[in-house]
CSV table of C-alpha atoms in Angstrom, one decimal:
chain,number,residue,atom,x,y,z
A,9,MET,CA,-22.9,-7.4,12.4
A,10,LYS,CA,-19.6,-6.9,14.1
A,11,LYS,CA,-18.7,-3.5,15.4
A,12,ASN,CA,-15.3,-3.7,13.7
A,13,LEU,CA,-17.1,-3.1,10.4
A,14,LEU,CA,-17.9,0.5,11.3
A,15,PHE,CA,-14.8,2.6,10.5
A,16,VAL,CA,-11.9,1.8,8.2
A,17,LEU,CA,-10.2,5.0,7.1
A,18,LEU,CA,-8.2,5.4,3.9
A,19,LEU,CA,-6.8,8.9,3.4
A,20,LEU,CA,-5.4,9.5,0.0
A,21,ILE,CA,-3.7,12.9,0.2
A,22,PRO,CA,-0.3,13.3,-1.4
A,23,LEU,CA,2.3,14.7,1.0
A,24,TYR,CA,3.2,17.9,-0.7
A,25,ALA,CA,4.3,19.9,2.3
A,26,GLU,CA,7.5,21.8,1.7
A,27,GLY,CA,10.5,19.7,2.5
A,28,ILE,CA,9.0,16.2,2.5
A,29,LYS,CA,11.6,15.0,5.0
A,30,GLU,CA,10.2,17.5,7.5
A,31,ASN,CA,6.6,16.5,7.0
A,32,LEU,CA,5.1,15.3,10.3
A,33,TYR,CA,3.6,12.2,8.6
A,34,VAL,CA,7.0,11.0,7.2
A,35,VAL,CA,8.8,8.2,9.0
A,36,PHE,CA,11.8,7.7,6.8
A,37,THR,CA,13.1,9.0,3.5
A,38,GLU,CA,16.0,8.0,1.2
A,39,ASP,CA,16.7,10.0,-2.0
A,40,PHE,CA,20.2,8.5,-2.6
A,41,GLU,CA,21.7,12.0,-2.9
A,42,GLU,CA,24.6,11.2,-0.4
A,43,ALA,CA,28.2,11.9,-1.4
A,44,THR,CA,29.3,8.3,-1.1
A,45,ILE,CA,27.7,4.8,-1.1
A,46,GLU,CA,29.2,4.3,2.4
A,47,GLU,CA,27.5,7.3,3.7
A,48,MET,CA,24.2,6.1,2.2
A,49,ALA,CA,24.7,2.7,4.0
A,50,THR,CA,24.8,4.4,7.4
A,51,GLN,CA,21.1,5.4,7.0
A,52,TRP,CA,20.1,1.7,7.0
A,53,ASP,CA,20.3,-1.0,9.7
A,54,GLU,CA,21.5,-3.8,7.4
A,55,VAL,CA,23.1,-3.7,4.0
A,56,VAL,CA,23.8,-6.8,1.9
A,57,ASN,CA,26.2,-6.7,-1.1
A,58,LEU,CA,27.3,-3.1,-0.8
A,59,GLU,CA,29.9,-3.9,-3.4
A,60,GLY,CA,27.2,-4.4,-5.9
A,61,MET,CA,25.7,-1.0,-5.3
A,62,SER,CA,26.6,2.3,-6.9
A,63,PHE,CA,25.1,5.7,-7.6
A,64,SER,CA,23.8,6.4,-11.1
A,65,SER,CA,22.9,9.6,-13.0
A,66,ASP,CA,19.8,7.7,-14.3
A,67,VAL,CA,16.8,9.3,-12.6
A,68,SER,CA,13.1,9.6,-13.3
A,69,SER,CA,12.0,12.7,-15.2
A,70,VAL,CA,10.1,13.9,-12.0
A,71,SER,CA,12.8,13.3,-9.5
A,72,PRO,CA,14.0,16.4,-7.6
A,73,GLY,CA,17.5,14.8,-7.3
A,74,ASN,CA,20.5,14.0,-9.5
A,75,GLN,CA,21.2,10.4,-8.7
A,76,SER,CA,19.7,7.0,-8.0
A,77,LEU,CA,20.9,3.8,-6.5
A,78,ARG,CA,22.0,1.0,-8.9
A,79,MET,CA,21.9,-2.6,-7.5
A,80,THR,CA,23.4,-5.5,-9.4
A,81,SER,CA,23.1,-9.2,-9.2
A,82,ILE,CA,25.8,-11.6,-10.5
A,83,ILE,CA,24.6,-15.2,-10.6
A,84,GLY,CA,27.1,-17.5,-8.9
A,85,SER,CA,28.7,-14.6,-7.0
A,86,ASN,CA,25.8,-13.1,-5.1
A,87,THR,CA,22.0,-13.0,-4.9
A,88,GLY,CA,21.6,-9.3,-5.5
A,89,GLY,CA,21.4,-7.1,-2.5
A,90,HIS,CA,19.2,-5.3,0.0
A,91,LEU,CA,18.8,-2.3,2.3
A,92,TYR,CA,16.8,-3.0,5.5
A,93,LYS,CA,15.4,-0.4,7.9
A,94,ARG,CA,13.9,-0.9,11.3
A,95,LEU,CA,11.4,2.0,11.4
A,96,ALA,CA,10.7,2.3,15.1
A,97,GLU,CA,13.2,1.6,17.8
A,98,TYR,CA,10.8,0.1,20.3
A,99,ALA,CA,7.3,0.2,18.8
A,100,GLY,CA,5.9,0.5,15.3
A,101,TYR,CA,2.9,1.7,13.4
A,102,ASP,CA,-0.7,0.6,12.9
A,103,THR,CA,-0.9,2.2,9.4
A,104,LEU,CA,2.0,2.7,7.1
A,105,TYR,CA,2.6,3.6,3.4
A,106,ALA,CA,5.9,3.2,1.5
A,107,ARG,CA,6.6,4.7,-1.9
A,108,PHE,CA,9.6,4.3,-4.1
A,109,TYR,CA,10.7,4.6,-7.7
A,110,VAL,CA,12.2,1.7,-9.5
A,111,LYS,CA,13.6,0.9,-12.9
A,112,PHE,CA,14.5,-2.6,-14.1
A,113,ALA,CA,17.0,-3.1,-16.9
A,114,GLU,CA,15.3,-4.0,-20.2
A,115,SER,CA,17.2,-7.3,-20.1
A,116,CYS,CA,16.5,-8.1,-16.4
A,117,HIS,CA,15.8,-11.7,-15.7
A,118,PRO,CA,12.9,-12.8,-13.5
A,119,VAL,CA,13.2,-11.5,-9.9
A,120,HIS,CA,12.8,-14.1,-7.1
A,121,HIS,CA,11.7,-11.6,-4.3
A,122,PHE,CA,11.4,-7.8,-4.2
A,123,VAL,CA,10.5,-5.0,-1.8
A,124,HIS,CA,8.9,-5.9,1.5
A,125,MET,CA,7.2,-4.2,4.5
A,126,GLY,CA,5.7,-5.7,7.7
A,127,GLY,CA,6.3,-6.3,11.3
A,128,TYR,CA,8.4,-8.4,13.7
A,129,ASN,CA,7.8,-8.8,17.4
A,130,PRO,CA,10.1,-7.8,18.8
A,131,PRO,CA,11.5,-5.4,16.2
A,132,THR,CA,14.8,-6.4,14.8
A,133,LEU,CA,17.8,-4.8,13.0
A,134,TRP,CA,17.7,-7.4,10.2
A,135,PRO,CA,15.0,-9.4,8.3
A,136,GLN,CA,13.8,-12.6,9.9
A,137,GLY,CA,13.3,-16.0,8.2
A,138,GLY,CA,10.0,-17.9,7.9
A,139,ALA,CA,9.8,-18.9,4.3
A,140,GLY,CA,7.2,-21.7,3.9
A,141,VAL,CA,5.9,-21.3,7.4
A,142,ARG,CA,2.6,-19.6,8.4
A,143,PRO,CA,3.0,-16.9,11.0
A,144,ASP,CA,1.5,-17.5,14.4
A,145,GLY,CA,0.1,-14.0,14.7
A,146,ASP,CA,2.2,-12.7,17.6
A,147,GLU,CA,5.6,-12.7,16.0
A,148,ARG,CA,5.5,-11.5,12.4
A,149,PHE,CA,3.6,-10.6,9.3
A,150,THR,CA,5.0,-9.5,6.0
A,151,THR,CA,4.0,-8.4,2.5
A,152,GLY,CA,6.1,-8.0,-0.6
A,153,ILE,CA,5.3,-6.1,-3.8
A,154,GLU,CA,6.6,-8.4,-6.4
A,155,PRO,CA,7.1,-8.5,-10.2
A,156,MET,CA,6.1,-12.2,-10.1
A,157,GLY,CA,9.0,-13.8,-11.8
A,158,SER,CA,8.6,-14.5,-15.5
A,159,ASP,CA,5.0,-13.2,-15.5
A,160,TRP,CA,6.3,-9.6,-15.0
A,161,ARG,CA,3.1,-8.4,-13.4
A,162,TRP,CA,2.7,-6.6,-10.1
A,163,ASP,CA,1.2,-8.5,-7.1
A,164,PHE,CA,1.4,-8.9,-3.4
A,165,TYR,CA,3.3,-11.8,-1.8
A,166,THR,CA,1.9,-12.0,1.7
A,167,TYR,CA,2.4,-13.9,4.9
A,168,TRP,CA,-0.1,-13.6,7.8
A,169,MET,CA,-1.7,-15.8,10.4
A,170,HIS,CA,-4.7,-16.9,8.3
A,171,MET,CA,-2.8,-17.3,5.0
A,172,ARG,CA,-3.8,-20.2,2.7
A,173,GLY,CA,-1.5,-23.2,2.1
A,174,ASN,CA,-0.6,-25.1,-1.1
A,175,PRO,CA,-1.3,-28.7,-1.9
A,176,VAL,CA,1.8,-29.9,0.0
A,177,PRO,CA,0.6,-30.4,3.6
A,178,ASN,CA,1.9,-27.9,6.2
A,179,THR,CA,3.7,-25.7,3.7
A,180,TYR,CA,2.8,-22.0,3.2
A,181,TRP,CA,4.3,-19.8,0.6
A,182,GLY,CA,3.4,-16.2,0.1
A,183,ASN,CA,-0.2,-15.7,-0.9
A,184,THR,CA,-0.9,-13.7,-4.1
A,185,PHE,CA,-4.0,-11.6,-5.0
A,186,HIS,CA,-4.1,-11.1,-8.8
A,187,PRO,CA,-5.2,-7.5,-9.4
A,188,THR,CA,-7.8,-7.3,-12.1
A,189,PRO,CA,-7.0,-6.0,-14.7
A,190,GLN,CA,-3.4,-7.2,-14.5
A,191,VAL,CA,-0.7,-4.5,-14.1
A,192,SER,CA,2.3,-5.3,-16.1
A,193,VAL,CA,5.9,-4.5,-15.1
A,194,GLU,CA,7.4,-2.2,-17.7
A,195,ARG,CA,11.2,-2.9,-17.9
A,196,GLY,CA,13.4,-0.1,-19.0
A,197,GLU,CA,11.1,2.6,-17.6
A,198,TRP,CA,10.9,4.3,-14.2
A,199,ILE,CA,7.9,3.2,-12.2
A,200,CYS,CA,6.3,4.7,-9.1
A,201,VAL,CA,5.3,2.0,-6.6
A,202,GLU,CA,3.4,2.6,-3.4
A,203,ILE,CA,2.2,0.0,-0.9
A,204,MET,CA,-0.1,0.4,2.2
A,205,MET,CA,-0.7,-1.8,5.2
A,206,ILE,CA,-3.3,-1.2,8.0
A,207,CYS,CA,-3.2,-3.4,11.1
A,208,ASN,CA,-6.4,-4.9,12.4
A,209,ASN,CA,-7.8,-3.1,15.4
A,210,PRO,CA,-8.8,-4.6,17.8
A,211,ALA,CA,-6.4,-7.5,17.7
A,212,ASP,CA,-9.1,-10.1,17.4
A,213,SER,CA,-10.8,-8.4,14.4
A,214,TYR,CA,-10.3,-9.0,10.6
A,215,ASN,CA,-10.3,-5.3,9.6
A,216,GLY,CA,-6.7,-5.2,8.5
A,217,GLU,CA,-6.0,-4.0,5.0
A,218,GLN,CA,-3.4,-3.7,2.2
A,219,ALA,CA,-3.3,-1.9,-1.1
A,220,PHE,CA,-0.8,-0.9,-3.8
A,221,TRP,CA,-0.6,1.8,-6.5
A,222,ILE,CA,1.5,1.8,-9.7
A,223,ASN,CA,2.2,5.2,-11.1
A,224,GLY,CA,-0.4,6.7,-8.9
A,225,GLU,CA,-3.2,4.3,-10.0
A,226,GLN,CA,-4.6,1.9,-7.4
A,227,ALA,CA,-4.1,-1.7,-8.6
A,228,ILE,CA,-5.9,-3.5,-5.7
A,229,HIS,CA,-7.2,-2.7,-2.3
A,230,LEU,CA,-8.0,-5.6,0.1
A,231,GLY,CA,-9.9,-5.4,3.4
A,232,GLU,CA,-12.8,-6.7,5.3
A,233,GLY,CA,-15.7,-7.2,2.8
A,234,PHE,CA,-13.8,-6.2,-0.4
A,235,PRO,CA,-13.1,-7.1,-3.0
A,236,ASN,CA,-15.3,-10.1,-3.9
A,237,GLY,CA,-13.3,-13.1,-5.1
A,238,TYR,CA,-12.4,-16.7,-4.5
A,239,TRP,CA,-9.4,-18.7,-3.4
A,240,ILE,CA,-7.6,-21.5,-5.3
A,241,TRP,CA,-5.1,-22.8,-2.7
A,242,ASP,CA,-2.8,-19.9,-1.9
A,243,LYS,CA,-4.0,-17.6,-4.7
A,244,PHE,CA,-6.9,-15.1,-4.4
A,245,TYR,CA,-8.8,-14.1,-7.6
A,246,PRO,CA,-11.0,-11.0,-7.5
A,247,HIS,CA,-14.4,-11.7,-9.1
A,248,PRO,CA,-17.6,-9.7,-8.6
A,249,ASP,CA,-19.9,-12.8,-8.4
A,250,SER,CA,-17.9,-14.4,-5.6
A,251,ALA,CA,-17.8,-13.9,-1.8
A,252,PRO,CA,-16.4,-10.8,-0.2
A,253,PHE,CA,-12.8,-11.0,1.0
A,254,GLU,CA,-12.6,-11.8,4.7
A,255,GLY,CA,-10.1,-9.1,5.6
A,256,PHE,CA,-6.7,-9.4,7.3
A,257,GLN,CA,-6.1,-10.4,10.9
A,258,TRP,CA,-2.5,-9.6,10.7
A,259,ARG,CA,-2.0,-10.1,14.5
A,260,PHE,CA,-3.7,-11.2,17.7
A,261,VAL,CA,-1.5,-9.1,20.0
A,262,ASP,CA,-1.3,-5.3,20.0
A,263,GLU,CA,2.5,-5.4,20.4
A,264,LEU,CA,3.0,-6.7,16.8
A,265,LYS,CA,3.0,-3.6,14.5
A,266,ILE,CA,4.4,-2.5,11.2
A,267,ASN,CA,8.1,-1.7,11.9
A,268,PHE,CA,10.3,-2.4,8.9
A,269,PHE,CA,10.9,-1.5,5.3
A,270,TRP,CA,13.1,-3.7,3.2
A,271,LEU,CA,14.4,-2.6,-0.2
A,272,LEU,CA,15.2,-6.0,-1.7
A,273,PHE,CA,16.5,-7.2,-5.0
A,274,TYR,CA,16.8,-11.0,-4.6
A,275,MET,CA,18.0,-13.1,-7.6
A,276,THR,CA,18.6,-16.8,-7.6
A,277,GLN,CA,18.1,-18.2,-11.1
A,278,GLY,CA,20.1,-17.9,-14.2
A,279,SER,CA,23.5,-18.8,-15.8
A,280,PRO,CA,26.7,-18.3,-13.8
A,281,GLY,CA,28.1,-14.8,-14.5
A,282,GLN,CA,24.7,-13.4,-15.5
A,283,VAL,CA,24.4,-9.8,-14.5
A,284,ASP,CA,21.0,-8.1,-13.7
A,285,THR,CA,20.4,-4.5,-12.7
A,286,VAL,CA,17.8,-2.5,-11.0
A,287,TRP,CA,17.7,1.2,-10.0
A,288,PHE,CA,15.9,2.7,-6.9
A,289,ASP,CA,15.2,6.3,-6.0
A,290,ASP,CA,13.1,8.7,-3.9
A,291,ALA,CA,11.8,6.2,-1.3
A,292,VAL,CA,9.5,7.6,1.4
A,293,VAL,CA,7.7,5.8,4.3
A,294,ALA,CA,4.9,7.7,6.0
A,295,THR,CA,1.7,7.2,8.0
A,296,GLU,CA,-0.4,8.8,5.2
A,297,TYR,CA,-0.7,8.3,1.5
A,298,ILE,CA,2.4,9.7,-0.3
A,299,GLY,CA,1.5,9.7,-4.0
A,300,SER,CA,3.7,10.2,-7.1
A,301,ILE,CA,6.1,13.1,-7.4
A,302,THR,CA,4.4,15.9,-9.3
A,303,GLY,CA,6.0,18.2,-11.8
A,304,ILE,CA,6.6,20.6,-8.8
A,305,SER,CA,9.6,19.6,-6.8
A,306,GLU,CA,8.8,18.0,-3.4
A,307,ARG,CA,11.4,20.2,-2.0
A,308,GLU,CA,10.0,23.4,-3.3
A,309,THR,CA,6.2,23.1,-3.3
A,310,SER,CA,4.3,24.8,-0.5
A,311,VAL,CA,0.8,23.4,-1.2
A,312,ILE,CA,-1.0,22.0,1.8
A,313,GLN,CA,-4.3,20.2,1.3
A,314,SER,CA,-6.8,18.6,3.7
A,315,LEU,CA,-10.0,16.8,3.5
A,316,ASN,CA,-12.4,15.8,6.2
A,317,LEU,CA,-15.3,13.3,5.9
A,318,GLU,CA,-17.7,12.5,8.8
A,319,ILE,CA,-20.6,10.1,8.6
A,320,HIS,CA,-23.2,10.1,11.4
A,321,PRO,CA,-24.9,8.0,12.5
A,322,ASN,CA,-22.9,5.0,11.4
A,323,PRO,CA,-24.3,2.4,11.4
A,324,PHE,CA,-27.6,3.8,10.3
A,325,SER,CA,-31.1,2.5,9.5
A,326,LYS,CA,-33.0,5.2,7.6
A,327,LEU,CA,-30.9,8.4,7.2
A,328,THR,CA,-27.2,9.3,7.7
A,329,ASN,CA,-25.5,12.6,7.3
A,330,ILE,CA,-22.4,12.7,5.2
A,331,LYS,CA,-20.4,15.9,6.1
A,332,PHE,CA,-17.3,16.9,4.2
A,333,GLN,CA,-14.9,19.7,4.3
A,334,MET,CA,-12.0,20.5,2.0
A,335,GLN,CA,-9.3,23.2,2.1
A,336,ASP,CA,-6.7,24.1,-0.5
A,337,VAL,CA,-4.4,27.0,-0.1
A,338,ARG,CA,-4.3,27.5,-3.9
A,339,SER,CA,-8.0,28.5,-3.7
A,340,LYS,CA,-8.9,27.3,-7.3
A,341,LYS,CA,-11.9,25.6,-8.6
A,342,GLN,CA,-11.9,21.8,-8.2
A,343,ASP,CA,-13.9,19.0,-9.6
A,344,ILE,CA,-15.6,17.3,-6.7
A,345,SER,CA,-17.7,14.1,-6.5
A,346,LEU,CA,-19.3,12.1,-3.7
A,347,LYS,CA,-20.3,8.5,-4.5
A,348,ILE,CA,-21.5,5.4,-2.6
A,349,TYR,CA,-20.1,2.0,-3.6
A,350,ASP,CA,-21.1,-1.6,-2.6
A,351,VAL,CA,-18.5,-4.1,-1.6
A,352,SER,CA,-18.0,-5.3,-5.2
A,353,GLY,CA,-16.9,-1.8,-6.2
A,354,ARG,CA,-20.2,-1.0,-8.1
A,355,ILE,CA,-21.4,2.6,-7.8
A,356,ILE,CA,-24.9,2.5,-6.4
A,357,ARG,CA,-25.5,6.2,-5.5
A,358,SER,CA,-24.0,9.5,-6.8
A,359,PHE,CA,-24.4,13.0,-5.4
A,360,ASP,CA,-24.1,16.0,-7.7
A,361,LEU,CA,-21.7,18.6,-6.1
A,362,ALA,CA,-21.0,21.9,-7.6
A,363,SER,CA,-17.3,22.8,-8.3
A,364,GLY,CA,-16.3,25.9,-6.5
A,365,VAL,CA,-13.5,27.9,-4.9
A,366,LEU,CA,-12.3,26.2,-1.7
A,367,PRO,CA,-12.5,26.0,1.2
A,368,LEU,CA,-15.8,24.2,0.8
A,369,ALA,CA,-18.0,22.6,3.5
A,370,SER,CA,-21.3,20.8,3.0
A,371,THR,CA,-23.6,18.0,4.3
A,372,VAL,CA,-25.4,15.5,2.2
A,373,VAL,CA,-28.2,13.3,3.6
A,374,TRP,CA,-28.3,9.8,2.3
A,375,ASN,CA,-31.5,7.8,2.9
A,376,GLY,CA,-30.0,4.4,2.0
A,377,THR,CA,-31.4,4.2,-1.5
A,378,ASP,CA,-29.7,3.8,-4.9
A,379,ASN,CA,-29.8,6.2,-7.8
A,380,SER,CA,-33.2,4.8,-8.8
A,381,GLY,CA,-34.7,5.3,-5.4
A,382,ASN,CA,-34.6,1.6,-4.5
A,383,VAL,CA,-34.0,0.9,-0.8
A,384,LEU,CA,-30.7,-0.9,-0.5
A,385,PRO,CA,-30.3,-4.1,1.6
A,386,PRO,CA,-28.4,-4.1,4.9
A,387,GLY,CA,-24.7,-4.4,4.5
A,388,VAL,CA,-21.3,-2.7,4.1
A,389,TYR,CA,-21.0,0.3,1.7
A,390,PHE,CA,-18.3,2.7,1.0
A,391,CYS,CA,-18.5,6.5,0.8
A,392,ARG,CA,-15.9,8.1,-1.4
A,393,LEU,CA,-15.2,11.8,-1.6
A,394,ARG,CA,-13.0,12.7,-4.6
A,395,MET,CA,-11.3,16.0,-5.4
A,396,GLU,CA,-9.5,15.8,-8.7
A,397,ASP,CA,-7.1,12.9,-8.2
A,398,LYS,CA,-7.4,12.7,-4.4
A,399,ASP,CA,-9.7,10.4,-2.6
A,400,PHE,CA,-11.1,10.1,0.9
A,401,THR,CA,-13.0,6.8,1.7
A,402,LYS,CA,-15.0,5.7,4.7
A,403,LYS,CA,-16.9,2.5,5.3
A,404,VAL,CA,-20.6,2.8,6.1
A,405,LEU,CA,-22.8,0.2,7.7
A,406,LYS,CA,-26.5,0.0,6.9
A,407,ILE,CA,-28.2,-2.2,9.5
A,408,TYR,CA,-31.8,-2.4,8.1
């Protein structure tokens, strides 16, 4: 099997360090607490329809701030609006997470396109075109978290060099991935949305990934070997009895990285004069998982948590050592679990771990068998360490 199957790291640790803006993993934040809309606009590289934006006292119950950003669309006058941010002046990132809070008006009509993240080579101060065209792999890749029009369900809308086309020859519209179960978009309520992208490394591999979470619950995670599913033209449908997902080759040059975040509210359909509204708040872009805002203010909490998971040897044939270490300055008892999954997401081995006062360090030896003692076939497996609502996952390769 390819060496690029060995290590794909997904670190799910909420960034609770005091003053999230000062956290070393944070790339960009926007809490919309500026004094004026014009001051807010200076934090972004391109702003469209500033006239349709205003501050609002409508905020989520967990927000540490006092105001949010209200965007409006008026059919016939504008197509909504956007805030675009180039995240790195000359480079970019191989792994990036973006979290934001959003609320759609209860009467909001179907949204054409929504919030995007991705990369352009070279990085630009404004979003590029390319609708209906498959990327070459050296100039761009993009993914959008979308409410999917009149379906009002969350899904990705993704462009990359191996994307699937539709029945019309040589046309490529964003591919969708249909999380199962479906995650509905609840209008009239504040929603926490987080997306993640991991570039393929090396550039000729397929080990790129993407995932998204709604209100802290993972809706879908796609990477090399997971989930199982099948394609119908440009739509991927997860299904346990189908083939593993091939993974993302986002790029074939190292220079193409994740380098933009695009807060977009794009509306095109409806009756002239029709007004639609969306609210945004507490946006954070970081190189690690961010998570939902807890009941403790992000500006006041001093909790620092860390997990470490090592698997050696990997790949392995008979035995592998799974070493984990956790620290929590609160030093309270935690519920801890360590489980092995196959590529379809089925639990095939569970290890009993005692809950205790942290820090905690231990090593578990796995002999490549399932819970019944049966020797598992060669392939890709996933080791997940879970502490309460925090996860740390690593890919494990069993060669024979």
